[in-house]
Coordinates of C-alpha atoms and ligand atoms in Angstrom, one line a residue:
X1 CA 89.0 140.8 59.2
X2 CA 90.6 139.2 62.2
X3 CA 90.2 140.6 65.8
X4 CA 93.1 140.8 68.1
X5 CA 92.8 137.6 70.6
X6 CA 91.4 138.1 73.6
X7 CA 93.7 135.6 76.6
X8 CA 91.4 135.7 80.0
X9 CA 94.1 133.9 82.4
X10 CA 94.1 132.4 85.7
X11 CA 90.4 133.0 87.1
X12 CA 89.9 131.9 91.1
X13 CA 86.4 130.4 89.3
X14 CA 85.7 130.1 86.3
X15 CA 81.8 129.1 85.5
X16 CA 81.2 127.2 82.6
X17 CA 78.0 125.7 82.8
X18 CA 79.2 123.5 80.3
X19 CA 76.7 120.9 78.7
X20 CA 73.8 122.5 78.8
X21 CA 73.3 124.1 75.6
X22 CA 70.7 121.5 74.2
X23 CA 67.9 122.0 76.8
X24 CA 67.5 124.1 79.6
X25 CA 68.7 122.7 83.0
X26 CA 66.3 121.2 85.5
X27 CA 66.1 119.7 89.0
X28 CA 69.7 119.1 90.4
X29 CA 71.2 119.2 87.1
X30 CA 70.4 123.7 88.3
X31 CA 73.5 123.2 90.5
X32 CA 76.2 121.4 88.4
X33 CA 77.9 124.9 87.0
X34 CA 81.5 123.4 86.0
X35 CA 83.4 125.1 87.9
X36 CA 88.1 125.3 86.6
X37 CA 89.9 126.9 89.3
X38 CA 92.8 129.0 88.1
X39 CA 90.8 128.4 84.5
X40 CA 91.2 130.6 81.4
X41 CA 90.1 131.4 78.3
X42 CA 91.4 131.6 74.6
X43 CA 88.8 134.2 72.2
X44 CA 89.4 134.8 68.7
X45 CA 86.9 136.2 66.1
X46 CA 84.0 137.2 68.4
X47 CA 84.1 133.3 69.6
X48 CA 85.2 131.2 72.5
X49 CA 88.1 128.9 70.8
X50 CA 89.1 127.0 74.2
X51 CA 88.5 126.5 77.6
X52 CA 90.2 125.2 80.7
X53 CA 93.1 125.3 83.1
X54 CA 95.9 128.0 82.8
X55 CA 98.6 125.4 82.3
X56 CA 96.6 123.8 79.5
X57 CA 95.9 127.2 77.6
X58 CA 99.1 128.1 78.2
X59 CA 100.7 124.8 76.9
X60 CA 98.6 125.5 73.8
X61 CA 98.5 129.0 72.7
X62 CA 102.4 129.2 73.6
X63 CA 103.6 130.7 70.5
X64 CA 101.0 133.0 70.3
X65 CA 100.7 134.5 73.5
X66 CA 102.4 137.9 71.7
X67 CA 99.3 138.3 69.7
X68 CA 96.8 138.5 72.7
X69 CA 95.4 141.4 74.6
X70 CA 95.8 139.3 78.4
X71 CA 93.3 139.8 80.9
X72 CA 94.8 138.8 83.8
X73 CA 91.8 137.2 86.1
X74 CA 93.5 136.0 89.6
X75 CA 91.2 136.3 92.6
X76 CA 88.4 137.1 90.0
X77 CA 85.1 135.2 89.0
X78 CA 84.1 134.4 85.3
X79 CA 81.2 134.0 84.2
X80 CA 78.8 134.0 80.7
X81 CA 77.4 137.6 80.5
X82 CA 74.6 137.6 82.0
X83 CA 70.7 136.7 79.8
X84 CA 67.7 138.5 80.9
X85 CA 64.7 137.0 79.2
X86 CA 61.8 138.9 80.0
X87 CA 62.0 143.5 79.9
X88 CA 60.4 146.2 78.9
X89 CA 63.1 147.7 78.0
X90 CA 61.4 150.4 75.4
X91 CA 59.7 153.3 76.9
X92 CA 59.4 156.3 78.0
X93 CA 59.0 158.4 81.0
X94 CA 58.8 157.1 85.3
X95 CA 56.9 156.8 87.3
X96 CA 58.0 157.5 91.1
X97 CA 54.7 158.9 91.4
X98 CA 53.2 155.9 91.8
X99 CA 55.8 154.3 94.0
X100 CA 54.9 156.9 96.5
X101 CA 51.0 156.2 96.1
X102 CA 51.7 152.3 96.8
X103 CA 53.6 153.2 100.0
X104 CA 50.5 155.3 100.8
X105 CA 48.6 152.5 100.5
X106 CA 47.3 151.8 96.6
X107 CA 47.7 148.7 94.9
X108 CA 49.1 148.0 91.2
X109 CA 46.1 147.1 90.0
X110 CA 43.3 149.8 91.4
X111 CA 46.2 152.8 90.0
X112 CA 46.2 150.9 86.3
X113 CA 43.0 150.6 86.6
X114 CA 42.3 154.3 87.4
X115 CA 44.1 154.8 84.2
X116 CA 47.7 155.0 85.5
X117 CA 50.1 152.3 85.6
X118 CA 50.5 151.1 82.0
X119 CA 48.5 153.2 80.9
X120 CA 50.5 156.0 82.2
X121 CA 53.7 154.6 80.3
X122 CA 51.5 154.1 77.1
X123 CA 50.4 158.0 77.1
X124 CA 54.0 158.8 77.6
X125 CA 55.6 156.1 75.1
X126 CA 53.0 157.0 72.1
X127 CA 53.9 160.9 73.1
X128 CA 57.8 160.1 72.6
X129 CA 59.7 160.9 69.3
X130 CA 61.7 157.8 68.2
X131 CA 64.7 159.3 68.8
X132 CA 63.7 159.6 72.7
X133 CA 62.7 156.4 73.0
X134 CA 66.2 155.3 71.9
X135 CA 68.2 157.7 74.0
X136 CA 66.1 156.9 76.9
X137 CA 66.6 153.0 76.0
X138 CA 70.4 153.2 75.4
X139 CA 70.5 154.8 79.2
X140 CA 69.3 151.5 79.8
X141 CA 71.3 149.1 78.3
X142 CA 74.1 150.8 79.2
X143 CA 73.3 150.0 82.5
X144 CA 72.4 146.5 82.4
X145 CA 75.8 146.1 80.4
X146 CA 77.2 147.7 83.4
X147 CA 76.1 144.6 85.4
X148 CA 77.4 142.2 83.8
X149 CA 74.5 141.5 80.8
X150 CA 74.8 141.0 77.4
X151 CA 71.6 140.1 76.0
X152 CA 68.1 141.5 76.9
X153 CA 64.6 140.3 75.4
X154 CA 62.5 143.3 75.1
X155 CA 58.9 143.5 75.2
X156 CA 56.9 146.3 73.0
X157 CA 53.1 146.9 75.0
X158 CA 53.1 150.5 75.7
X159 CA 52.0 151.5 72.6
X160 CA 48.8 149.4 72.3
X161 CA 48.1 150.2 68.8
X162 CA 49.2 149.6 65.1
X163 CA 51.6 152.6 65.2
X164 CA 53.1 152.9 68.1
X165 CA 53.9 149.3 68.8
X166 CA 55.3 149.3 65.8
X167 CA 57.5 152.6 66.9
X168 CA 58.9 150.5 69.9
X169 CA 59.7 147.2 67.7
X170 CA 61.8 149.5 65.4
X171 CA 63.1 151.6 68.1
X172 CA 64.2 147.3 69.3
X173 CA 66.0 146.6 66.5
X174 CA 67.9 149.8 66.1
X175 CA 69.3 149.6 69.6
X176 CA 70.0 146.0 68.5
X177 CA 72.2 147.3 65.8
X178 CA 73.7 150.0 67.7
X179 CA 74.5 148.8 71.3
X180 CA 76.5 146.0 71.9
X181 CA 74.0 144.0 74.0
X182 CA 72.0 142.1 71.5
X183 CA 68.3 142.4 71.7
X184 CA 65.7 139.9 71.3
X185 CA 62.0 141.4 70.7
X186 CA 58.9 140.3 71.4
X187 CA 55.5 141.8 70.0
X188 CA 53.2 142.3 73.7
X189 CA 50.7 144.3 71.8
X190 CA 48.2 142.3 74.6
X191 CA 50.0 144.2 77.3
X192 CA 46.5 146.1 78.2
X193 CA 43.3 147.0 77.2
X194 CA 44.0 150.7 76.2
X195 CA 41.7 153.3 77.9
X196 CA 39.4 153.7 74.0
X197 CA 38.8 150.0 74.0
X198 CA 38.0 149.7 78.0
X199 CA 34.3 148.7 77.1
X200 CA 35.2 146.5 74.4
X201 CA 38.2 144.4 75.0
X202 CA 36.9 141.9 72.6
X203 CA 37.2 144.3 69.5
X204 CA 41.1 145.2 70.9
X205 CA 41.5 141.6 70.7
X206 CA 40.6 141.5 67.4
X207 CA 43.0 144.3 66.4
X208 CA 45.2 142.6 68.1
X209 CA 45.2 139.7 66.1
X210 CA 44.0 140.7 62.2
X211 CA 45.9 144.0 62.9
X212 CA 49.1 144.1 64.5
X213 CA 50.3 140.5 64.4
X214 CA 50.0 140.3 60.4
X215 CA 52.4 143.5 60.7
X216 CA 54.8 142.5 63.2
X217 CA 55.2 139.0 61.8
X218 CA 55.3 140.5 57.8
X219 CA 57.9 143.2 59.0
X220 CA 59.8 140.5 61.0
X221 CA 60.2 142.7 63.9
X222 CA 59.5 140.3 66.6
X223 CA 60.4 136.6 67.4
X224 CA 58.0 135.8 70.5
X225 CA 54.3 137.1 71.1
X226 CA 53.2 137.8 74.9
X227 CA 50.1 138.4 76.7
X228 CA 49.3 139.8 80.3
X229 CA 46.6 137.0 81.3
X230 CA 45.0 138.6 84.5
X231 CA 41.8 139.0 85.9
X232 CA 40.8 142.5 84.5
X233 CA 43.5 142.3 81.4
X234 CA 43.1 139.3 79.3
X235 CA 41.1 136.1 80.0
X236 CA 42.5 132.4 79.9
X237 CA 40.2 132.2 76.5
X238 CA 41.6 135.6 74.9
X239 CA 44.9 135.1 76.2
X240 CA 44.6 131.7 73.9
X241 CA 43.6 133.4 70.8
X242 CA 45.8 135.7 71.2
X243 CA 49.1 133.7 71.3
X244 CA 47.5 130.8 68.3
X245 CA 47.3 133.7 66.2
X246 CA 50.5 134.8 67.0
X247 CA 51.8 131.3 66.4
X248 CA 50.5 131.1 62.9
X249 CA 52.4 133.8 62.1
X250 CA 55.5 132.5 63.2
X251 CA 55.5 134.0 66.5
X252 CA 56.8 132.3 69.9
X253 CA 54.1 132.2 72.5
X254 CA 54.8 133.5 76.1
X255 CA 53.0 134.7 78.5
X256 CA 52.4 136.8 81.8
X257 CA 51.1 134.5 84.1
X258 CA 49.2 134.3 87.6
X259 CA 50.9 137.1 88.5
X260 CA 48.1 139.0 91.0
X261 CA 45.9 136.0 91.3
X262 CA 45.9 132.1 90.1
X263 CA 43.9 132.4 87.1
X264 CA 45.1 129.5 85.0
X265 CA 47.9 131.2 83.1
X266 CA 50.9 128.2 83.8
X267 CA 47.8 125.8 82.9
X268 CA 47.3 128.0 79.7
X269 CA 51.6 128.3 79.0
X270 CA 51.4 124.3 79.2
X271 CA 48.1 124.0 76.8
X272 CA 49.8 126.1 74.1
X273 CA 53.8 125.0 74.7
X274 CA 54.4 128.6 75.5
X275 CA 58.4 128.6 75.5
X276 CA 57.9 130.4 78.8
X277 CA 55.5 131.3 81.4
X278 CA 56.9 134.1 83.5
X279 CA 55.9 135.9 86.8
X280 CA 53.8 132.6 88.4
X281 CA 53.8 134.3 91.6
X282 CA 50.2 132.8 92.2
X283 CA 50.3 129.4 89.9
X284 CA 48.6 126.4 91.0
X285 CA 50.1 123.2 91.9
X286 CA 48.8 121.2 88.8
X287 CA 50.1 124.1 86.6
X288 CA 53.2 123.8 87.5
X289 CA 52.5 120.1 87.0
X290 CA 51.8 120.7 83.4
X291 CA 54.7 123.4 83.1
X292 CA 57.2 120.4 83.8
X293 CA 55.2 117.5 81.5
X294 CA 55.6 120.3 78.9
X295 CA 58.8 121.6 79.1
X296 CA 57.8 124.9 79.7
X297 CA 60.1 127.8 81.4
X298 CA 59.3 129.4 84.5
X299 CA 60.6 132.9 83.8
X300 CA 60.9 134.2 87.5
X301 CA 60.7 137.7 88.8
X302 CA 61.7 138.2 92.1
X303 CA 62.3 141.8 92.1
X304 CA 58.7 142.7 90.9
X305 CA 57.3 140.7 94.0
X306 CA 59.8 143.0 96.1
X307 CA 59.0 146.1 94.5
X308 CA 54.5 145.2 94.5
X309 CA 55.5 144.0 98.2
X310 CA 53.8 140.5 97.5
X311 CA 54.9 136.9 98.2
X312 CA 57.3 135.6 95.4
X313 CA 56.9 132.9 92.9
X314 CA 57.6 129.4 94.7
X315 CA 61.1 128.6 92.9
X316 CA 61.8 125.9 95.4
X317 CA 58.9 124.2 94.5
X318 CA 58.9 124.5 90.8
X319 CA 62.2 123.1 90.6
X320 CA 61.8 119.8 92.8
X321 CA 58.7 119.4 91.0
X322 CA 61.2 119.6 87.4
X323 CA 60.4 123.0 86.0
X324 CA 63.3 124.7 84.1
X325 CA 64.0 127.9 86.2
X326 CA 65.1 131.1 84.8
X327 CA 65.5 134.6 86.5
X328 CA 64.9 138.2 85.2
X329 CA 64.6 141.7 86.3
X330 CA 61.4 142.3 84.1
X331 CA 62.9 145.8 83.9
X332 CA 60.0 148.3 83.5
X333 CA 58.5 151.5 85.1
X334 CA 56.2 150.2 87.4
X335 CA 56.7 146.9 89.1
X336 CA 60.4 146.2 88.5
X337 CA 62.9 149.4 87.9
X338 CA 65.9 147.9 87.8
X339 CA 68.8 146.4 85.7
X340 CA 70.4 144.7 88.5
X341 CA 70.8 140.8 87.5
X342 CA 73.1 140.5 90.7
X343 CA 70.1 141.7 92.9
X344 CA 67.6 139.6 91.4
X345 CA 70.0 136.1 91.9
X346 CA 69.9 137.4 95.8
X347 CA 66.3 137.4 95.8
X348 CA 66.2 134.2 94.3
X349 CA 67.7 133.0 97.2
X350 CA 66.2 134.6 99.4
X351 CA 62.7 135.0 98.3
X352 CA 62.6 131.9 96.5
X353 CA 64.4 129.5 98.3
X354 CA 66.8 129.0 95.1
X355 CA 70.8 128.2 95.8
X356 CA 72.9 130.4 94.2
X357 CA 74.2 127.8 91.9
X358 CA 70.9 127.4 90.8
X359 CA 70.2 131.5 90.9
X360 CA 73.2 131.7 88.4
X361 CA 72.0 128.6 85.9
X362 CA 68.8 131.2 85.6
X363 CA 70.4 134.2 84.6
X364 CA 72.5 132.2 82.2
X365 CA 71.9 129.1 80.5
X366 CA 68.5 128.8 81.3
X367 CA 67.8 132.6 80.4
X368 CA 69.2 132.2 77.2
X369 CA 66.9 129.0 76.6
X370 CA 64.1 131.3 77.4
X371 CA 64.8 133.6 74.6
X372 CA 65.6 130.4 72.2
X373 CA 69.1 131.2 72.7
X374 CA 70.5 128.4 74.2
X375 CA 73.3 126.8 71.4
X376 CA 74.5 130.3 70.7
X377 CA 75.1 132.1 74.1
X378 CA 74.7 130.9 78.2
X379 CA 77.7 129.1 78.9
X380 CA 81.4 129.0 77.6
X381 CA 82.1 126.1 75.7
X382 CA 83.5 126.0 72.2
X383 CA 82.4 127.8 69.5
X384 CA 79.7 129.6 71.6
X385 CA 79.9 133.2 70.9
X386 CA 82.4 135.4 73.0
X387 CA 79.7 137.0 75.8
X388 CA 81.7 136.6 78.9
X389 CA 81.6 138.7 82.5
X390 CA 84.4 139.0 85.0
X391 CA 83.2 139.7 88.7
X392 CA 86.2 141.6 91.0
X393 CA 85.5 138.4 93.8
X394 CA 86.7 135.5 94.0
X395 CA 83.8 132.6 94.6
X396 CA 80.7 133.4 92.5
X397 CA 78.3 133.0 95.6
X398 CA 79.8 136.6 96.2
X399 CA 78.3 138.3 93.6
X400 CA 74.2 136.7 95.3
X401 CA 75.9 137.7 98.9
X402 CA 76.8 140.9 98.8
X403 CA 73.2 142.2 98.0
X404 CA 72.8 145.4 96.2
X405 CA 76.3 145.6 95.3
X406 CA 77.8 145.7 91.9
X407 CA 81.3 143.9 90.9
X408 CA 81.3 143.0 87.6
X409 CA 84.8 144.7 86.6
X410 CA 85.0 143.5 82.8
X411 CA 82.7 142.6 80.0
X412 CA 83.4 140.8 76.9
X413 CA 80.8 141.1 74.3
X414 CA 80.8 139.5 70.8
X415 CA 85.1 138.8 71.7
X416 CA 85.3 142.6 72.4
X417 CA 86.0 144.5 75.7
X418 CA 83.0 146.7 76.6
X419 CA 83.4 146.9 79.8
X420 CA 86.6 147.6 82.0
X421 CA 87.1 148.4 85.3
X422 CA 83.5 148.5 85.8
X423 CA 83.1 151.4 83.1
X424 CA 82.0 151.2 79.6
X425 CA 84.6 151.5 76.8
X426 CA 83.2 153.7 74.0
Ligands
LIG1 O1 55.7 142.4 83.8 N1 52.6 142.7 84.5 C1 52.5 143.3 83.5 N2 53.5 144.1 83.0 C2 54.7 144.5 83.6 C3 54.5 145.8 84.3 C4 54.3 146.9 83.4 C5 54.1 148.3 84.1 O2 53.6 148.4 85.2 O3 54.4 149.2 83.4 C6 55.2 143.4 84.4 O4 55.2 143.4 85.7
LIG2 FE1 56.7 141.9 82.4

């Protein structure tokens, strides 16, 4: 069946990011976006069929501009929708609660490890029905369509054993089927040390790897396998187990990195050509050494160094020193509650001493290269699928300098309008 043509005419930018869908983008290559004034955009069959100026499209589609649905774009900024590489998006419950005990002077680690923090999520994620879990989940990725985002990866790790990280895989690939933002899932059953393992992390480890790997894998419910490597989590050496298994099985290593404290994690990402290493608020200098000589992605989170009140990951650095950069909320209910992509590229820039050319070359291209996505979606070029955002402002450093603000005003997903006028279209 053929879908009406979608016409996107005469944006004041439009952001192409063209060229970049074999590798991610590093070093000053993060600030060449390919910018068409007054461009536009020809979509048929859930794919981008051209690109360029409005006198070109126009000269070419000329006899069949009848057909199209025109979305007229002037004094508007296009851009691809928006890739967040790195949620955890499935779960249930909040937890405000600790918000307030952090402002009265707790830290992350001393509530989890009083049994709160993840473990808090966990109680209330293995307590929800499936059907919870989704409708609390589609809240979400309502939202994050909302700003501009069309693809999410999602993380399981509050369920931290066979079952229940199995319920929050499945509960990921029905809200892939059922929402238009596509879903990429990864298996985090290494997210903690559940509280009836706590003197014997070595036998979770285990179960970890003979147990719930051989599922995920057999059930093909996950493409990457993640593990929190921290000082009282995992160690470097069960972090590596942990993501070799995974790899046998056909899983994707990643990994939560030198997040609290520099404890080899971007060392570790290079060892095992993780795809990414993410967080890296704390990595060393030879890590990120290794990180570049590998190839590997720095998946940065800006907003979680906001919301834990700590010093953000050195983005600046990372990318002089030729580390592919990519941004994400890392959406969750304790360090990072938020969908707001927008929010996170200001951070970038201002937390991370990042440009907001190169904030934008994270959330897209480089984000969808973190999820292994990088020839499908990311940039709009030819034949890339249809996942396009339109921003009510005219010059893209807009959407970075008006913080905390939302202006995405139309959302194309898969060539369809899911977004308009800043509301969802059911
Ligand atoms: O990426 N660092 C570990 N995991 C999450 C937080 C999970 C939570 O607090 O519920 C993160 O920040
Ligand atoms: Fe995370």
């Amino acid at each position: 069946m053929t879908t009406q043509p979608i016409f996107i005419r005469k944006a004041s930018q439009l952001v192409t990011l063209k060229g970049s869908s074999n590798a991610p983008l590093t070093g000053e290559k993060m600030r060449e976006l390919h910018i068409i004034e007054n461009g536009s955009v020809w979509i048929e069959d859930g794919k981008i069929v051209e690109v360029g100026s409005d006198d070109q499209l126009n000269d070419k589609f000329e006899n069949r501009l009848h057909e199209a649905d025109i979305i007229d774009a002037t004094g508007k900024t296009v851009t691809p929708g928006f890739v967040d590489p790195h949620t955890h998006l499935v779960y249930a419950g909040s937890r405000e609660n600790e918000f307030e005990m952090r402002l009265n002077g707790s830290s992350y680690m001393e509530i989890m490890n009083a049994g709160g923090g993840i473990h808090s999520t966990t109680k209330a994620t293995r307590e929800a029905t499936e059907e919870s879990l989704f409708q609390q989940s589609t809240r979400r990725l309502d939202l994050f369509l909302r700003h501009g985002v069309t693809t999410v990866e999602a993380k399981s790790g509050y369920g931290l054993s066979l079952e229940h990280e199995l319920k929050q895989l499945n509960v990921a690939k029905k809200l892939n089927e059922a929402h238009p933002v596509d879903i990429v899932s990864t298996f985090m059953g290494a997210h903690a040390v559940p509280a009836e393992y706590k003197e014997n992390p070595d036998e979770f480890v285990r179960i970890v790897c003979e147990e719930m790997i051989p599922k995920v894998s057999e059930q093909k419910l996950a493409e990457f396998n993640d593990v929190f490597c921290e000082r009282g989590v995992f160690t470097p050496e069960q972090s590596k187990v942990i993501l070799e298994t995974g790899r046998k099985y056909g899983l994707k290593p990643k990994i939560h990195a030198d997040e609290i404290e520099p404890y080899k994690g971007a060392e570790l990402a290079a060892e095992v050509g993780a795809v990414s290493a993410d967080h890296l608020l704390r990595a060393s200098d030879e890590g990120i050494d290794a990180m570049a000589k590998s190839g590997v992605i720095a998946v940065l989170l800006p907003g979680t160094a906001f919301f834990l009140m700590a010093e953000a990951a050195n983005g600046r650095k990372m990318i002089d020193r030729g580390v592919p950069v990519a941004l994400s909320t890392d959406c969750n209910p304790g360090s990072s509650p938020t969908v707001s992509v927008p929010f996170i590229m200001n951070l970038g820039c201002l937390h991370m001493g990042m440009t907001p050319a190169e904030a934008l070359t994270a959330v897209t291209i480089n984000g969808a290269h973190a999820i292994g996505r990088g020839k499908e979606i990311g940039s709009i070029e030819v034949n890339k699928k249809a996942d396009i955002a339109i921003f009510d402002v005219p010059d893209y450093r807009q959407l970075i300098y008006h913080y905390g603000m939302n202006h995405t005003d139309t959302v194309i997903k898969s060539g369809k309008v899911v977004v308009s006028r800043g509301q969802l279209v059911r």
